[in-house]
mmCIF file with all atom_site columns, C-alpha atoms in Angstrom:
data_model
loop_
_atom_site.group_PDB
_atom_site.id
_atom_site.type_symbol
_atom_site.label_atom_id
_atom_site.label_alt_id
_atom_site.label_comp_id
_atom_site.label_asym_id
_atom_site.label_entity_id
_atom_site.label_seq_id
_atom_site.pdbx_PDB_ins_code
_atom_site.Cartn_x
_atom_site.Cartn_y
_atom_site.Cartn_z
_atom_site.occupancy
_atom_site.B_iso_or_equiv
_atom_site.pdbx_formal_charge
_atom_site.auth_seq_id
_atom_site.auth_comp_id
_atom_site.auth_asym_id
_atom_site.auth_atom_id
_atom_site.pdbx_PDB_model_num
ATOM 1   C CA . MET A 1 1   ? 0.000   0.000   0.000   1.00 81.00 ? 1   MET A CA 1
ATOM 2   C CA . VAL A 1 2   ? 1.173   3.492   -0.787  1.00 89.00 ? 2   VAL A CA 1
ATOM 3   C CA . PHE A 1 3   ? 0.667   6.375   1.628   1.00 93.00 ? 3   PHE A CA 1
ATOM 4   C CA . THR A 1 4   ? 1.173   10.073  1.034   1.00 91.00 ? 4   THR A CA 1
ATOM 5   C CA . LYS A 1 5   ? 4.529   11.219  2.449   1.00 93.00 ? 5   LYS A CA 1
ATOM 6   C CA . ARG A 1 6   ? 2.986   13.233  5.271   1.00 94.00 ? 6   ARG A CA 1
ATOM 7   C CA . LEU A 1 7   ? 1.330   10.081  6.704   1.00 96.00 ? 7   LEU A CA 1
ATOM 8   C CA . ARG A 1 8   ? 4.178   7.572   6.470   1.00 95.00 ? 8   ARG A CA 1
ATOM 9   C CA . GLU A 1 9   ? 5.907   8.293   9.790   1.00 96.00 ? 9   GLU A CA 1
ATOM 10  C CA . ARG A 1 10  ? 2.580   8.085   11.648  1.00 97.00 ? 10  ARG A CA 1
ATOM 11  C CA . VAL A 1 11  ? 1.832   4.757   9.928   1.00 97.00 ? 11  VAL A CA 1
ATOM 12  C CA . ARG A 1 12  ? 5.266   3.429   10.937  1.00 96.00 ? 12  ARG A CA 1
ATOM 13  C CA . SER A 1 13  ? 4.756   4.591   14.541  1.00 96.00 ? 13  SER A CA 1
ATOM 14  C CA . GLY A 1 14  ? 1.383   2.801   14.755  1.00 96.00 ? 14  GLY A CA 1
ATOM 15  C CA . GLU A 1 15  ? -0.588  6.031   15.210  1.00 97.00 ? 15  GLU A CA 1
ATOM 16  C CA . ILE A 1 16  ? -2.455  5.449   11.914  1.00 97.00 ? 16  ILE A CA 1
ATOM 17  C CA . THR A 1 17  ? -3.987  1.981   11.527  1.00 97.00 ? 17  THR A CA 1
ATOM 18  C CA . CYS A 1 18  ? -6.704  2.515   8.930   1.00 98.00 ? 18  CYS A CA 1
ATOM 19  C CA . SER A 1 19  ? -7.037  3.997   5.469   1.00 97.00 ? 19  SER A CA 1
ATOM 20  C CA . VAL A 1 20  ? -9.945  4.953   3.225   1.00 97.00 ? 20  VAL A CA 1
ATOM 21  C CA . ARG A 1 21  ? -9.388  3.945   -0.413  1.00 96.00 ? 21  ARG A CA 1
ATOM 22  C CA . PHE A 1 22  ? -11.406 4.676   -3.564  1.00 96.00 ? 22  PHE A CA 1
ATOM 23  C CA . TRP A 1 23  ? -10.826 1.715   -5.861  1.00 96.00 ? 23  TRP A CA 1
ATOM 24  C CA . VAL A 1 24  ? -12.540 0.017   -8.797  1.00 95.00 ? 24  VAL A CA 1
ATOM 25  C CA . HIS A 1 25  ? -11.908 -3.281  -6.967  1.00 94.00 ? 25  HIS A CA 1
ATOM 26  C CA . PRO A 1 26  ? -9.989  -4.210  -3.799  1.00 94.00 ? 26  PRO A CA 1
ATOM 27  C CA . HIS A 1 27  ? -6.209  -4.010  -4.143  1.00 93.00 ? 27  HIS A CA 1
ATOM 28  C CA . VAL A 1 28  ? -5.420  -5.766  -0.847  1.00 96.00 ? 28  VAL A CA 1
ATOM 29  C CA . ILE A 1 29  ? -6.487  -8.935  0.940   1.00 96.00 ? 29  ILE A CA 1
ATOM 30  C CA . ALA A 1 30  ? -6.897  -9.350  4.696   1.00 97.00 ? 30  ALA A CA 1
ATOM 31  C CA . GLY A 1 31  ? -4.003  -11.308 6.168   1.00 96.00 ? 31  GLY A CA 1
ATOM 32  C CA . ARG A 1 32  ? -1.546  -10.371 3.437   1.00 97.00 ? 32  ARG A CA 1
ATOM 33  C CA . ARG A 1 33  ? 1.492   -8.142  3.788   1.00 96.00 ? 33  ARG A CA 1
ATOM 34  C CA . PHE A 1 34  ? 2.555   -5.323  1.507   1.00 95.00 ? 34  PHE A CA 1
ATOM 35  C CA . ARG A 1 35  ? 5.890   -3.528  1.402   1.00 94.00 ? 35  ARG A CA 1
ATOM 36  C CA . MET A 1 36  ? 6.182   -0.046  2.839   1.00 92.00 ? 36  MET A CA 1
ATOM 37  C CA . ASP A 1 37  ? 9.523   1.696   3.214   1.00 86.00 ? 37  ASP A CA 1
ATOM 38  C CA . ASP A 1 38  ? 11.739  -0.553  5.359   1.00 87.00 ? 38  ASP A CA 1
ATOM 39  C CA . GLY A 1 39  ? 8.900   -2.705  6.656   1.00 94.00 ? 39  GLY A CA 1
ATOM 40  C CA . GLU A 1 40  ? 5.507   -4.090  5.763   1.00 95.00 ? 40  GLU A CA 1
ATOM 41  C CA . ILE A 1 41  ? 1.839   -3.290  6.188   1.00 96.00 ? 41  ILE A CA 1
ATOM 42  C CA . GLU A 1 42  ? -0.216  -6.301  7.280   1.00 97.00 ? 42  GLU A CA 1
ATOM 43  C CA . VAL A 1 43  ? -3.882  -5.918  6.365   1.00 98.00 ? 43  VAL A CA 1
ATOM 44  C CA . ASP A 1 44  ? -6.170  -6.857  9.244   1.00 98.00 ? 44  ASP A CA 1
ATOM 45  C CA . SER A 1 45  ? -9.457  -6.256  7.404   1.00 98.00 ? 45  SER A CA 1
ATOM 46  C CA . ILE A 1 46  ? -10.986 -4.629  4.355   1.00 98.00 ? 46  ILE A CA 1
ATOM 47  C CA . GLU A 1 47  ? -14.590 -3.471  4.294   1.00 98.00 ? 47  GLU A CA 1
ATOM 48  C CA . LEU A 1 48  ? -16.758 -1.857  1.623   1.00 98.00 ? 48  LEU A CA 1
ATOM 49  C CA . ILE A 1 49  ? -18.223 1.381   3.031   1.00 98.00 ? 49  ILE A CA 1
ATOM 50  C CA . GLY A 1 50  ? -20.297 4.307   1.749   1.00 97.00 ? 50  GLY A CA 1
ATOM 51  C CA . LEU A 1 51  ? -19.537 8.023   1.543   1.00 96.00 ? 51  LEU A CA 1
ATOM 52  C CA . PRO A 1 52  ? -21.703 8.748   4.643   1.00 97.00 ? 52  PRO A CA 1
ATOM 53  C CA . ASP A 1 53  ? -19.404 6.404   6.613   1.00 98.00 ? 53  ASP A CA 1
ATOM 54  C CA . ILE A 1 54  ? -16.481 8.808   6.121   1.00 97.00 ? 54  ILE A CA 1
ATOM 55  C CA . THR A 1 55  ? -16.942 10.841  9.289   1.00 98.00 ? 55  THR A CA 1
ATOM 56  C CA . PRO A 1 56  ? -14.637 13.530  10.677  1.00 98.00 ? 56  PRO A CA 1
ATOM 57  C CA . GLN A 1 57  ? -13.502 10.975  13.273  1.00 98.00 ? 57  GLN A CA 1
ATOM 58  C CA . LEU A 1 58  ? -12.645 8.369   10.615  1.00 98.00 ? 58  LEU A CA 1
ATOM 59  C CA . ALA A 1 59  ? -10.796 11.018  8.593   1.00 98.00 ? 59  ALA A CA 1
ATOM 60  C CA . GLN A 1 60  ? -8.713  11.925  11.654  1.00 97.00 ? 60  GLN A CA 1
ATOM 61  C CA . GLU A 1 61  ? -8.055  8.254   12.485  1.00 97.00 ? 61  GLU A CA 1
ATOM 62  C CA . SER A 1 62  ? -6.791  7.915   8.900   1.00 97.00 ? 62  SER A CA 1
ATOM 63  C CA . GLY A 1 63  ? -4.359  10.770  9.459   1.00 97.00 ? 63  GLY A CA 1
ATOM 64  C CA . PHE A 1 64  ? -6.245  13.660  7.875   1.00 97.00 ? 64  PHE A CA 1
ATOM 65  C CA . LEU A 1 65  ? -7.469  16.986  9.224   1.00 96.00 ? 65  LEU A CA 1
ATOM 66  C CA . GLY A 1 66  ? -11.052 16.215  8.214   1.00 97.00 ? 66  GLY A CA 1
ATOM 67  C CA . VAL A 1 67  ? -13.282 14.697  5.547   1.00 97.00 ? 67  VAL A CA 1
ATOM 68  C CA . LEU A 1 68  ? -12.405 17.236  2.817   1.00 97.00 ? 68  LEU A CA 1
ATOM 69  C CA . ASP A 1 69  ? -8.680  16.754  3.414   1.00 96.00 ? 69  ASP A CA 1
ATOM 70  C CA . LEU A 1 70  ? -9.110  12.968  3.123   1.00 96.00 ? 70  LEU A CA 1
ATOM 71  C CA . LEU A 1 71  ? -11.213 13.234  -0.040  1.00 96.00 ? 71  LEU A CA 1
ATOM 72  C CA . LYS A 1 72  ? -8.676  15.545  -1.732  1.00 94.00 ? 72  LYS A CA 1
ATOM 73  C CA . VAL A 1 73  ? -6.003  12.887  -1.309  1.00 92.00 ? 73  VAL A CA 1
ATOM 74  C CA . ALA A 1 74  ? -8.010  9.658   -1.559  1.00 91.00 ? 74  ALA A CA 1
ATOM 75  C CA . LYS A 1 75  ? -10.421 10.418  -4.412  1.00 88.00 ? 75  LYS A CA 1
ATOM 76  C CA . HIS A 1 76  ? -8.490  10.196  -7.650  1.00 82.00 ? 76  HIS A CA 1
ATOM 77  C CA . GLY A 1 77  ? -8.590  7.872   -10.618 1.00 80.00 ? 77  GLY A CA 1
ATOM 78  C CA . LYS A 1 78  ? -11.557 5.766   -11.734 1.00 87.00 ? 78  LYS A CA 1
ATOM 79  C CA . GLY A 1 79  ? -12.400 4.148   -8.404  1.00 88.00 ? 79  GLY A CA 1
ATOM 80  C CA . GLU A 1 80  ? -15.930 4.671   -7.144  1.00 92.00 ? 80  GLU A CA 1
ATOM 81  C CA . GLN A 1 81  ? -16.130 1.941   -4.516  1.00 96.00 ? 81  GLN A CA 1
ATOM 82  C CA . ILE A 1 82  ? -14.937 3.005   -1.076  1.00 97.00 ? 82  ILE A CA 1
ATOM 83  C CA . TYR A 1 83  ? -12.953 0.612   1.107   1.00 97.00 ? 83  TYR A CA 1
ATOM 84  C CA . LEU A 1 84  ? -11.920 0.933   4.722   1.00 98.00 ? 84  LEU A CA 1
ATOM 85  C CA . VAL A 1 85  ? -8.637  -0.906  5.213   1.00 98.00 ? 85  VAL A CA 1
ATOM 86  C CA . SER A 1 86  ? -7.448  -1.677  8.761   1.00 98.00 ? 86  SER A CA 1
ATOM 87  C CA . PHE A 1 87  ? -3.804  -2.622  9.123   1.00 98.00 ? 87  PHE A CA 1
ATOM 88  C CA . HIS A 1 88  ? -0.720  -2.590  11.289  1.00 97.00 ? 88  HIS A CA 1
ATOM 89  C CA . TYR A 1 89  ? 2.882   -1.810  10.431  1.00 97.00 ? 89  TYR A CA 1
ATOM 90  C CA . LEU A 1 90  ? 5.621   -4.403  10.877  1.00 96.00 ? 90  LEU A CA 1
ATOM 91  C CA . PRO A 1 91  ? 9.161   -3.033  10.958  1.00 93.00 ? 91  PRO A CA 1
ATOM 92  C CA . SER A 1 92  ? 11.796  -4.816  8.928   1.00 87.00 ? 92  SER A CA 1
ATOM 93  C CA . THR A 1 93  ? 14.052  -7.312  10.627  1.00 77.00 ? 93  THR A CA 1
ATOM 94  C CA . ASN A 1 94  ? 16.510  -7.333  7.691   1.00 64.00 ? 94  ASN A CA 1
ATOM 95  C CA . LYS A 1 95  ? 19.058  -5.158  9.534   1.00 52.00 ? 95  LYS A CA 1
ATOM 96  C CA . ALA A 1 96  ? 19.221  -7.656  12.394  1.00 45.00 ? 96  ALA A CA 1
ATOM 97  C CA . ARG A 1 97  ? 19.542  -10.521 9.915   1.00 42.00 ? 97  ARG A CA 1
ATOM 98  C CA . ARG A 1 98  ? 22.296  -8.727  7.971   1.00 43.00 ? 98  ARG A CA 1
ATOM 99  C CA . LYS A 1 99  ? 24.139  -8.088  11.222  1.00 45.00 ? 99  LYS A CA 1
ATOM 100 C CA . LEU A 1 100 ? 23.916  -11.786 12.113  1.00 40.00 ? 100 LEU A CA 1
ATOM 101 C CA . ASP A 1 101 ? 24.922  -12.847 8.586   1.00 40.00 ? 101 ASP A CA 1
ATOM 102 C CA . THR A 1 102 ? 28.083  -10.691 8.631   1.00 42.00 ? 102 THR A CA 1
ATOM 103 C CA . THR A 1 103 ? 29.274  -11.854 12.045  1.00 40.00 ? 103 THR A CA 1
ATOM 104 C CA . PRO A 1 104 ? 32.351  -14.113 11.710  1.00 42.00 ? 104 PRO A CA 1
ATOM 105 C CA . ALA A 1 105 ? 31.790  -17.740 12.673  1.00 38.00 ? 105 ALA A CA 1
#
């Protein structure tokens, strides 16, 4: 999943754990992981919602100032179906692995 730059640090910190997406069809599957920066996003759930479900509270939980701010970023392209994606961020463990791999035996 791709997030606008201003949200990425808050996603990595665990402050943001949901996202509203306007898609033609779902692009993620619950239980699967998707690369983000140095880690991964694991999708906990995906739910089809309606425009009235995008409340000021949901917009803020998604990292936006309000509904209009969310819509300016989220509504682009051909997608008309609205999905609420819940997720959590998993930091990469590659650095620890690389450190172990380079340690002399």
